[in-house]
Coordinates of C-alpha atoms in Angstrom, one line a residue:
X1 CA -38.0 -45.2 -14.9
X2 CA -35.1 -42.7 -15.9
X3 CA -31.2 -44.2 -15.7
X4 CA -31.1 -42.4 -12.7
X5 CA -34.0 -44.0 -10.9
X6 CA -32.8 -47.0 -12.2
X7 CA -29.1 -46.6 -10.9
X8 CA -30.3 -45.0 -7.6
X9 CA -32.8 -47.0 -6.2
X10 CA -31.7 -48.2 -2.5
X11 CA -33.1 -50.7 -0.1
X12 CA -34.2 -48.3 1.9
X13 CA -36.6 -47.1 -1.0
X14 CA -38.1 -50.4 -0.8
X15 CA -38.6 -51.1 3.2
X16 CA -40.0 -48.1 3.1
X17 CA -43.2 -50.0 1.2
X18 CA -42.9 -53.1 3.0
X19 CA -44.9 -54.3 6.2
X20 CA -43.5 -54.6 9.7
X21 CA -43.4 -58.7 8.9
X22 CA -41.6 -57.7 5.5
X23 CA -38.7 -55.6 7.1
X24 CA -36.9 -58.6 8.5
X25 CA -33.3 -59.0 6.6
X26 CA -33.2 -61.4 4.0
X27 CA -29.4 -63.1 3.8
X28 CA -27.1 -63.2 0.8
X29 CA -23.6 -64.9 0.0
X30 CA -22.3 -64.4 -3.4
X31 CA -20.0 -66.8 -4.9
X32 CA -17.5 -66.0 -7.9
X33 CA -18.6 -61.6 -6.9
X34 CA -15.8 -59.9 -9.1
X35 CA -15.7 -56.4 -8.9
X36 CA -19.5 -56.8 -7.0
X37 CA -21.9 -56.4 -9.6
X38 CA -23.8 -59.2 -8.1
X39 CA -23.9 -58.0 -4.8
X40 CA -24.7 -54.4 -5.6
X41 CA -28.1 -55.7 -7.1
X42 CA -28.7 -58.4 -4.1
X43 CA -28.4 -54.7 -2.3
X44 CA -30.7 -52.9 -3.7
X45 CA -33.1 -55.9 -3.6
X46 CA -33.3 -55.9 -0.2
X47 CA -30.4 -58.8 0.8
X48 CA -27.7 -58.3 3.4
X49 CA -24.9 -60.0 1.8
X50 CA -23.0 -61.4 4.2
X51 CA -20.6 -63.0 2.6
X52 CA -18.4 -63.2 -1.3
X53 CA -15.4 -65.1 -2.3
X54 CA -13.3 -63.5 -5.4
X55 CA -9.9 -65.1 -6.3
X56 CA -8.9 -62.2 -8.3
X57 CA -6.7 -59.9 -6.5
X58 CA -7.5 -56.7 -8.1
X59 CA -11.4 -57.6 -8.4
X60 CA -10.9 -58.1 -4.6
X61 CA -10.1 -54.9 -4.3
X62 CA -12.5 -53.4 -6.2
X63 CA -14.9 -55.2 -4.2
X64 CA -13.7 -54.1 -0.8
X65 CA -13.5 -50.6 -1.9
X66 CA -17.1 -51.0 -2.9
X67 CA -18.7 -53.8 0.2
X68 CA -16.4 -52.8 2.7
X69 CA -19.0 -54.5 5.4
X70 CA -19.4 -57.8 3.6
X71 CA -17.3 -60.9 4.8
X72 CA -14.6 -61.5 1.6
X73 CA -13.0 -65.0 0.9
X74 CA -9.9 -64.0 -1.2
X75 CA -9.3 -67.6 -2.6
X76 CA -10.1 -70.0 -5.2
X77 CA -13.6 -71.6 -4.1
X78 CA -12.5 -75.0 -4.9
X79 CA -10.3 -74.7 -1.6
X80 CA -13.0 -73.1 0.2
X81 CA -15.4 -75.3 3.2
X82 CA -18.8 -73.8 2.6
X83 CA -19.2 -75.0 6.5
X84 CA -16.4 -72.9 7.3
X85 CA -18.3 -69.7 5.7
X86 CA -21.6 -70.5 7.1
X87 CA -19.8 -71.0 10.6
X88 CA -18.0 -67.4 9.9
X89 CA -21.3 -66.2 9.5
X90 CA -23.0 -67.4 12.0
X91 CA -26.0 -69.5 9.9
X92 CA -26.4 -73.0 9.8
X93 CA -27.4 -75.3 7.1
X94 CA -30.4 -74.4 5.7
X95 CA -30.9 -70.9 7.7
X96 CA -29.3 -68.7 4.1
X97 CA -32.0 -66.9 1.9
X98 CA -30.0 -66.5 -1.0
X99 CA -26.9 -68.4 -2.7
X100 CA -26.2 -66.5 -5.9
X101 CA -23.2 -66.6 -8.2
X102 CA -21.7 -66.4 -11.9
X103 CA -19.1 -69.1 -12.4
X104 CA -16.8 -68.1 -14.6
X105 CA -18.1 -68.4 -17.8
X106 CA -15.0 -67.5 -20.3
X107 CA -15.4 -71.6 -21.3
X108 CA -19.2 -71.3 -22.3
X109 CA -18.4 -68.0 -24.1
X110 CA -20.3 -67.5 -27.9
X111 CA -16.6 -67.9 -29.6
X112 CA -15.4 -70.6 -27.6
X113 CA -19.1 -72.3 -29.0
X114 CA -19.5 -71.4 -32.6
X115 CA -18.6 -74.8 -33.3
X116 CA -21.9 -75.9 -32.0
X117 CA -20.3 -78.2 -28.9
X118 CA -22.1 -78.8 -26.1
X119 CA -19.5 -79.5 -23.9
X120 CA -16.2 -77.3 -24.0
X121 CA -13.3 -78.5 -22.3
X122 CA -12.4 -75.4 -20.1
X123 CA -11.7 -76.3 -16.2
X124 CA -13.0 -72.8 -15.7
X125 CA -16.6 -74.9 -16.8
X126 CA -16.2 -77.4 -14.1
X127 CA -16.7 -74.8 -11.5
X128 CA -20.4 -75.3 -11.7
X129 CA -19.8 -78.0 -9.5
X130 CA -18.5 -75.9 -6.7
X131 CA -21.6 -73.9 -7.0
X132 CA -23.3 -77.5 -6.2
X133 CA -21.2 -78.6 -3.7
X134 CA -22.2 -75.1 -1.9
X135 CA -25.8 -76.0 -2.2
X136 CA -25.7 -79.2 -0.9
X137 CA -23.4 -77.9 2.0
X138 CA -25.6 -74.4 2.9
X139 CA -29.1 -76.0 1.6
X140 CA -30.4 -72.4 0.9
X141 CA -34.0 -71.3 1.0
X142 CA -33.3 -69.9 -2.8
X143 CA -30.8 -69.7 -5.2
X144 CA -29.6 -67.6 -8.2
X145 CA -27.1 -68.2 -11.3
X146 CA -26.5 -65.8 -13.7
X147 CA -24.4 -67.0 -17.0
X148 CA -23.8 -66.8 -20.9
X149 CA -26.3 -68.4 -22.8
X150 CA -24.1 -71.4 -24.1
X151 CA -24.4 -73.0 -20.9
X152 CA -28.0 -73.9 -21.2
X153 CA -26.6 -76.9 -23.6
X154 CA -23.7 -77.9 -22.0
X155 CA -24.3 -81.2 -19.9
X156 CA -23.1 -80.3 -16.6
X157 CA -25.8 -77.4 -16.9
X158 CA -28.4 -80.2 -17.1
X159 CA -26.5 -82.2 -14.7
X160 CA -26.5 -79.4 -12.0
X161 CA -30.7 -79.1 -12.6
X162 CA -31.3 -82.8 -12.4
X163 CA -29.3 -82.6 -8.4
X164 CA -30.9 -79.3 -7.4
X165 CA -34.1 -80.8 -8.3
X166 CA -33.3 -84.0 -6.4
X167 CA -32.2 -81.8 -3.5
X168 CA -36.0 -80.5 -3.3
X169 CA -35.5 -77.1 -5.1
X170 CA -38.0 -76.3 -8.0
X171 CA -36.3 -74.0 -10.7
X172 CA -37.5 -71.3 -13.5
X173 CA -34.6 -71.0 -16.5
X174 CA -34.6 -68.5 -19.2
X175 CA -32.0 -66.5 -21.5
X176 CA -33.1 -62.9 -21.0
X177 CA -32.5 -59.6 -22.4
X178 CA -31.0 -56.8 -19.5
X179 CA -32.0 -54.4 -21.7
X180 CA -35.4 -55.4 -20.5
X181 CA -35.2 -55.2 -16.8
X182 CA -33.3 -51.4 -16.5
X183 CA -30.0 -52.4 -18.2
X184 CA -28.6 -49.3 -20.8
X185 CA -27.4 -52.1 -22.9
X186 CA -28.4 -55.5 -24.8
X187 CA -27.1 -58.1 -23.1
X188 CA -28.5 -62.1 -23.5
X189 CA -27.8 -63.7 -20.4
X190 CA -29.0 -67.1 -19.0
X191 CA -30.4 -67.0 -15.2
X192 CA -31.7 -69.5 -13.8
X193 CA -33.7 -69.1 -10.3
X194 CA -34.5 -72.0 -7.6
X195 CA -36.4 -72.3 -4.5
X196 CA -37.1 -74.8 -2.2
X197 CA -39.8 -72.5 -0.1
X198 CA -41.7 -71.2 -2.9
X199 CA -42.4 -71.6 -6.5
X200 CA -40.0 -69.4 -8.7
X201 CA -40.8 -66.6 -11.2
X202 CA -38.5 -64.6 -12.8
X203 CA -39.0 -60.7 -12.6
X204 CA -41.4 -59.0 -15.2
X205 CA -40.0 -56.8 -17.9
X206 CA -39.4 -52.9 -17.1
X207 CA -42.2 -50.8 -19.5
X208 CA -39.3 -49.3 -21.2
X209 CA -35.8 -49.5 -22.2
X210 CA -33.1 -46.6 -21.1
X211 CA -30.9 -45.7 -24.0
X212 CA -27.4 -44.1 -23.9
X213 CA -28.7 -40.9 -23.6
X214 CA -30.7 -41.3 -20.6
X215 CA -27.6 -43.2 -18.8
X216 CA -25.1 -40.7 -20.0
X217 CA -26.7 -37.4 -19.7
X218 CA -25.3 -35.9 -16.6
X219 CA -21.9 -37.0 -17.5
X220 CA -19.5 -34.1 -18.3
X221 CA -16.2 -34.1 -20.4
X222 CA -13.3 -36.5 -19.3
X223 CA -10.7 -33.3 -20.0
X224 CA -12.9 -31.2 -17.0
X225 CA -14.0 -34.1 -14.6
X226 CA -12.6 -34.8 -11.3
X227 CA -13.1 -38.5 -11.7
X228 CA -10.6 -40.3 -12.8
X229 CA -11.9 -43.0 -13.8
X230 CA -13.7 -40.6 -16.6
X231 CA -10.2 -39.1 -17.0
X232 CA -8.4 -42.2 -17.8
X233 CA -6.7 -40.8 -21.3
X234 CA -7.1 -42.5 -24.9
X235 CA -3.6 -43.1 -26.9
X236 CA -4.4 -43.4 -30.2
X237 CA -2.1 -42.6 -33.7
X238 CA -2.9 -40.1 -35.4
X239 CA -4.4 -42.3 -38.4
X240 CA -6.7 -44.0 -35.9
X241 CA -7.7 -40.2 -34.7
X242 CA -8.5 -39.5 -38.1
X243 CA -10.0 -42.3 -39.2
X244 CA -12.8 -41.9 -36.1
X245 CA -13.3 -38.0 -36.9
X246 CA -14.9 -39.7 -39.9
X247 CA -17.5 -42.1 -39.0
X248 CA -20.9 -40.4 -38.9
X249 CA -22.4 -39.4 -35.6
X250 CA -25.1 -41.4 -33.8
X251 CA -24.6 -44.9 -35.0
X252 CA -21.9 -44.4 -37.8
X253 CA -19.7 -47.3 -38.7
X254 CA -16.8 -47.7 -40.2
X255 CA -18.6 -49.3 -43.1
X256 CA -20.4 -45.9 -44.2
X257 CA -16.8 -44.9 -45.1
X258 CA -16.0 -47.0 -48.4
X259 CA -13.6 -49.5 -49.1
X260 CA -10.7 -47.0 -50.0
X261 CA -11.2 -45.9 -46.1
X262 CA -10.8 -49.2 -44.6
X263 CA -8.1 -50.5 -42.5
X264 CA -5.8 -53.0 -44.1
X265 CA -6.8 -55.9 -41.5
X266 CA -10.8 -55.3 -42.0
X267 CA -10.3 -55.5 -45.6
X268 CA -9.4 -59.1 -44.9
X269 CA -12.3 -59.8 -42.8
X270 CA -16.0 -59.9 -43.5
X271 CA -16.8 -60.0 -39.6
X272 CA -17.0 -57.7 -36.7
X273 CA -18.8 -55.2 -38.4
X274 CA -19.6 -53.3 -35.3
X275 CA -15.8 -52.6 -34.7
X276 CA -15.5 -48.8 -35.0
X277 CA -18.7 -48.3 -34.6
X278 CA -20.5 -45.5 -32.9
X279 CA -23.3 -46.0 -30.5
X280 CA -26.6 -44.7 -31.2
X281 CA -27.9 -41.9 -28.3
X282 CA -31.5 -43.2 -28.7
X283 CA -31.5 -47.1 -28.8
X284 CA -29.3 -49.4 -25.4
X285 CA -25.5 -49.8 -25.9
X286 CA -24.5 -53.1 -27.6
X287 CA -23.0 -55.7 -24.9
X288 CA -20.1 -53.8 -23.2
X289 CA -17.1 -56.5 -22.8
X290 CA -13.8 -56.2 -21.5
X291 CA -12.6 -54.7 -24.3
X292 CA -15.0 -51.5 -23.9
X293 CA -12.1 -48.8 -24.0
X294 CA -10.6 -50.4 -27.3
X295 CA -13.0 -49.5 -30.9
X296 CA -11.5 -52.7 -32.6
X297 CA -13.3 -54.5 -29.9
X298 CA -16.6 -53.4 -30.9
X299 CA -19.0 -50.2 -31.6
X300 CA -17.4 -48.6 -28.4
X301 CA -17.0 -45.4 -30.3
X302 CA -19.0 -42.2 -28.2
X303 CA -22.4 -41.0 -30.6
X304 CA -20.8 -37.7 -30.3
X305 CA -17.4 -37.3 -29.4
X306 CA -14.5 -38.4 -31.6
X307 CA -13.6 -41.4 -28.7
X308 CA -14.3 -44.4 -27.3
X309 CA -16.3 -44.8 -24.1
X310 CA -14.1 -43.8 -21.1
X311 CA -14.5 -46.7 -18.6
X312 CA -17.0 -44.7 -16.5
X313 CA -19.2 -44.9 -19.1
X314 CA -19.1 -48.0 -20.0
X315 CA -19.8 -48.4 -15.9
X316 CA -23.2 -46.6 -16.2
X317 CA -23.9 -48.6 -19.2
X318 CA -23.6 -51.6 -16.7
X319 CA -25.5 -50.3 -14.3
X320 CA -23.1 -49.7 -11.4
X321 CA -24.0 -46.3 -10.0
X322 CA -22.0 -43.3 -10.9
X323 CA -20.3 -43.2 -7.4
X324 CA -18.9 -47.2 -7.6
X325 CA -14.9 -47.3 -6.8
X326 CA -12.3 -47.9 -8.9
X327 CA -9.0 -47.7 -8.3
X328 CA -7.1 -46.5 -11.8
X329 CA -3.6 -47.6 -10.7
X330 CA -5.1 -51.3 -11.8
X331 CA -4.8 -50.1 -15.4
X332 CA -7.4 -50.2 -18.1
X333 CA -6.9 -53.2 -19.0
X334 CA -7.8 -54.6 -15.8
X335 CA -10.4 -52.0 -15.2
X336 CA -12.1 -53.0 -18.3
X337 CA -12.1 -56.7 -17.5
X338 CA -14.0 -56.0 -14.4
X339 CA -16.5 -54.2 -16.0
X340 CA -17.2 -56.0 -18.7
X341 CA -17.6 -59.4 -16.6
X342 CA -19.1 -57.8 -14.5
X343 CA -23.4 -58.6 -13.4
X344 CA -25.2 -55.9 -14.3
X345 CA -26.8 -54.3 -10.9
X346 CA -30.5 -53.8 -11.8
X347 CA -30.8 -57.0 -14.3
X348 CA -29.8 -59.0 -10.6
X349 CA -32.0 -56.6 -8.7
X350 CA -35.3 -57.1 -10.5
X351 CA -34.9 -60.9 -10.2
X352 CA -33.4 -60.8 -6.4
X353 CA -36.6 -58.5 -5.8
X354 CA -38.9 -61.4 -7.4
X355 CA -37.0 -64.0 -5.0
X356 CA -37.5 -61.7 -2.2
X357 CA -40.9 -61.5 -2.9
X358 CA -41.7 -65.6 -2.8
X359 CA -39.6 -66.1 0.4
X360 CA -41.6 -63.3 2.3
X361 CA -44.8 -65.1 1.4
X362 CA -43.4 -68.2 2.3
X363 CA -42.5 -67.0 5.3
X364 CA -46.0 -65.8 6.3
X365 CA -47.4 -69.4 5.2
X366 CA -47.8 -72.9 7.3
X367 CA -46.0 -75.6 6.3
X368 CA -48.5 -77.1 4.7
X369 CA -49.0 -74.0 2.3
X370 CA -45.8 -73.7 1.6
X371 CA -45.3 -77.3 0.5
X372 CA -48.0 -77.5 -1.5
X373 CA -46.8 -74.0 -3.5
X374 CA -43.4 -75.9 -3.9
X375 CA -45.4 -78.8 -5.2
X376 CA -47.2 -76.7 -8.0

C-alpha cells in the first residue's frame, strides 16, 4: 500500500466490496475527538459518526472545519448527560455500534512515569471514569480506547476492565506499533477493543511500513505552495541556521558534529539525543509530538532541507490526508498541539475495520450464536 492509498482510502472504497446486508451504517460517537483524528479513521472504516465532544476551543474548530455533519458537544464531558447525546441523536441505550475515545493522556505520559508509578496524580487521569460512566449510560455494541502505553499499569486502567467486563463486554488489550498498521511514523500506543456482540480481535499488521519518502513525496516547497499550512515560516537565528546546514543529510544528528559543535545546553545533558536530528527518507518518522515544528523537541529536522518539518508534514506523517483543515490564525503552537495529540487516521481505521467486521457477523447470527461467540 503506497502513503497515498493509505491516506486516501474512503468508505466508499469499502461498501463498494461489501454485501447488500453489509451496507447498513454502523454508528459512531467519539469522546475526547480533538482536532478529529479519531473520527477521520472511524470514517474511513465504514462508521457514521454521529456524534463528538471536544472542550478545546480551537480543537473544536479544527474539528468543525473538518466534520462539519457530525453532532459537536463543545464542553467538558464531565458536565455532559450521555442520555442527553443519545436522545440528540436519536439512539437509545444499547442501539450505538461504536463508543470510541482517547482520554487525555498528558497524566499517563512516559515523563510524567519514569519514576516507575503506577498511579499518577493528574485529574486529567480520572477522566477514564467518564468514558465509563458513558458505557454504562449508552451500553454500546463495541467500544474502542486508544492511549499511551503507561496506562496499562495504572489501577484505574484495571479498574475500568474489571466493570466493562462486569457490564458483559469481552475485551482484547495490546500496546501496538502504528507504524505497523499504515502509520509513516513509530508510534507505541495502547488500544484496547470491547464487544459485547462478538469476540474482539485487533486488526492484522499492514505487509509493509511507509517511510517518509513515500508520505512526503508529492509535497512541494513551503516558499512556492499555496497551502499555508505548508507556508507557515521558520524563525530561527542565524547560529541555529548554521548549526542545521551542518548535520548530515538523511538521518544526521547533531552528535556527528563533535563536541566543539555543540550547543552550550546539550553539553550539559546526556539525553535527548534525537534533538536536531534529521529524519531518515527510507525508514517511518520518530513519534511526531506537539513540539514537531521546534528541532530541540526532537529529530524534526527535514532529511533534505536545511528545516524542520512544516506542520503539514508532520500532518501526513500522522495520517490525516493532505486536504485536512487547518486554520493558521490558531498559531503553531496550537497547531502543533493538535497534531501531535492527535489519533492517527489509519492506526484507528484498521482496528475500526476489524470492529466493523465482528458486528456485521453478529449481526447475521441468532442469538444463540452470538452468545456463545461472546462466551469464547
Amino acid at each position: 500500500m503506497t502513503a497515498q492509498e493509505a491516506t486516501q482510502m474512503s468508505t466508499k472504497d469499502m461498501s463498494s466490496t461489501a454485501s447488500p446486508s453489509q451496507a447498513r451504517a454502523l454508528t459512531a460517537i467519539d469522546l475526547f475527538s480533538g482536532c478529529g483524528g479519531l473520527s477521520h479513521g472511524l470514517k474511513r472504516a465504514g462508521f457514521h459518526v454521529v456524534a463528538a465532544v471536544e472542550i478545546d476551543g480551537k480543537a473544536q474548530a479544527t474539528y468543525e472545519l473538518n466534520h462539519p455533519a457530525v453532532r459537536l458537544y463543545p464542553k467538558d464531558i464531565r458536565k455532559l448527560d450521555p442520555m442527553q447525546v443519545l436522545s440528540d441523536t436519536g439512539l437509545q441505550p444499547g442501539d450505538l455500534d461504536l463508543l470510541a475515545g482517547c482520554p487525555p493522556c498528558q497524566g499517563f505520559s512516559r515523563l510524567r512515569t519514569r519514576n516507575q508509578q503506577t498511579f499518577v496524580k493528574d485529574d486529567r487521569n480520572n477522566l477514564v471514569a467518564d468514558f465509563v460512566r458513558f458505557v454504562k449510560v449508552m451500553k454500546p455494541k463495541t467500544i474502542m480506547l486508544e492511549n499511551v502505553p503507561a496506562l496499562a499499569k495504572d489501577g484505574r486502567f484495571t479498574r475500568m476492565r474489571n466493570q466493562l467486563g462486569a457490564f458483559g463486554y469481552g475485551m482484547v488489550t495490546h500496546i501496538l506499533d502504528a507504524a505497523d498498521y499504515g502509520v509513516p511514523q513509530r508510534r507505541k500506543r495502547l488500544i484496547m477493543l470491547a464487544s459485547r456482540v462478538h469476540r474482539p480481535e485487533m486488526a492484522a499488521k499492514a505487509g509493509s511500513r511507509i517511510t517518509v519518502r513515500q508520505a512526503l513525496k508529492h509535497v512541494g516547497a513551503p516558499s512556492t505552495t499555496k497551502d499555508k499550512l505548508h507556508a507557515m515560516p521558520e524563525r530561527r537565528s542565524q547560529a541555529i541556521r548554521e548549526l542545521i546546514a551542518l548535520i548530515p543529510k538523511n538521518g544526521g544528528s547533531r552528535t556527528d558534529l563533535g563536541a566543539d559543535r555543540q550547543l552550550a545546553c546539550h553539553k550539559r545533558s546526556n539525553g535527548f539525543r534525537d534533538v536536531y536530528g534529521r529524519m531518515a527518507w527510507d525508514d517511518v518518522s520518530p513519534t511526531i509530538t506537539s513540539g514537531c515544528h521546534n528541532p530541540s523537541k526532537g529529530r524534526f529536522l527535514h532529511p533534505s532541507y536545511n528545516r524542520t518539518i512544516t506542520l503539514r508534514e508532520a500532518a501526513l506523517l500522522q495520517g490525516f490526508p493532505r486536504d485536512y483543515k487547518f486554520d493558521i490564525s490558531h498559531g503553531k503552537e496550537a497547531i502543533g498541539l493538535m497534531i501531535g495529540n492527535a489519533l492517527p487516521p489509519p492506526f484507528i481505521a484498521a482496528h475500526a475495520r476489524a470492529l466493523r467486521k465482528g458486528l456485521l457477523e453478529a449481526h447475521t447470527m441468532t442469538p444463540a450464536e452470538s452468545s456463545m461467540t461472546t462466551a469464547r
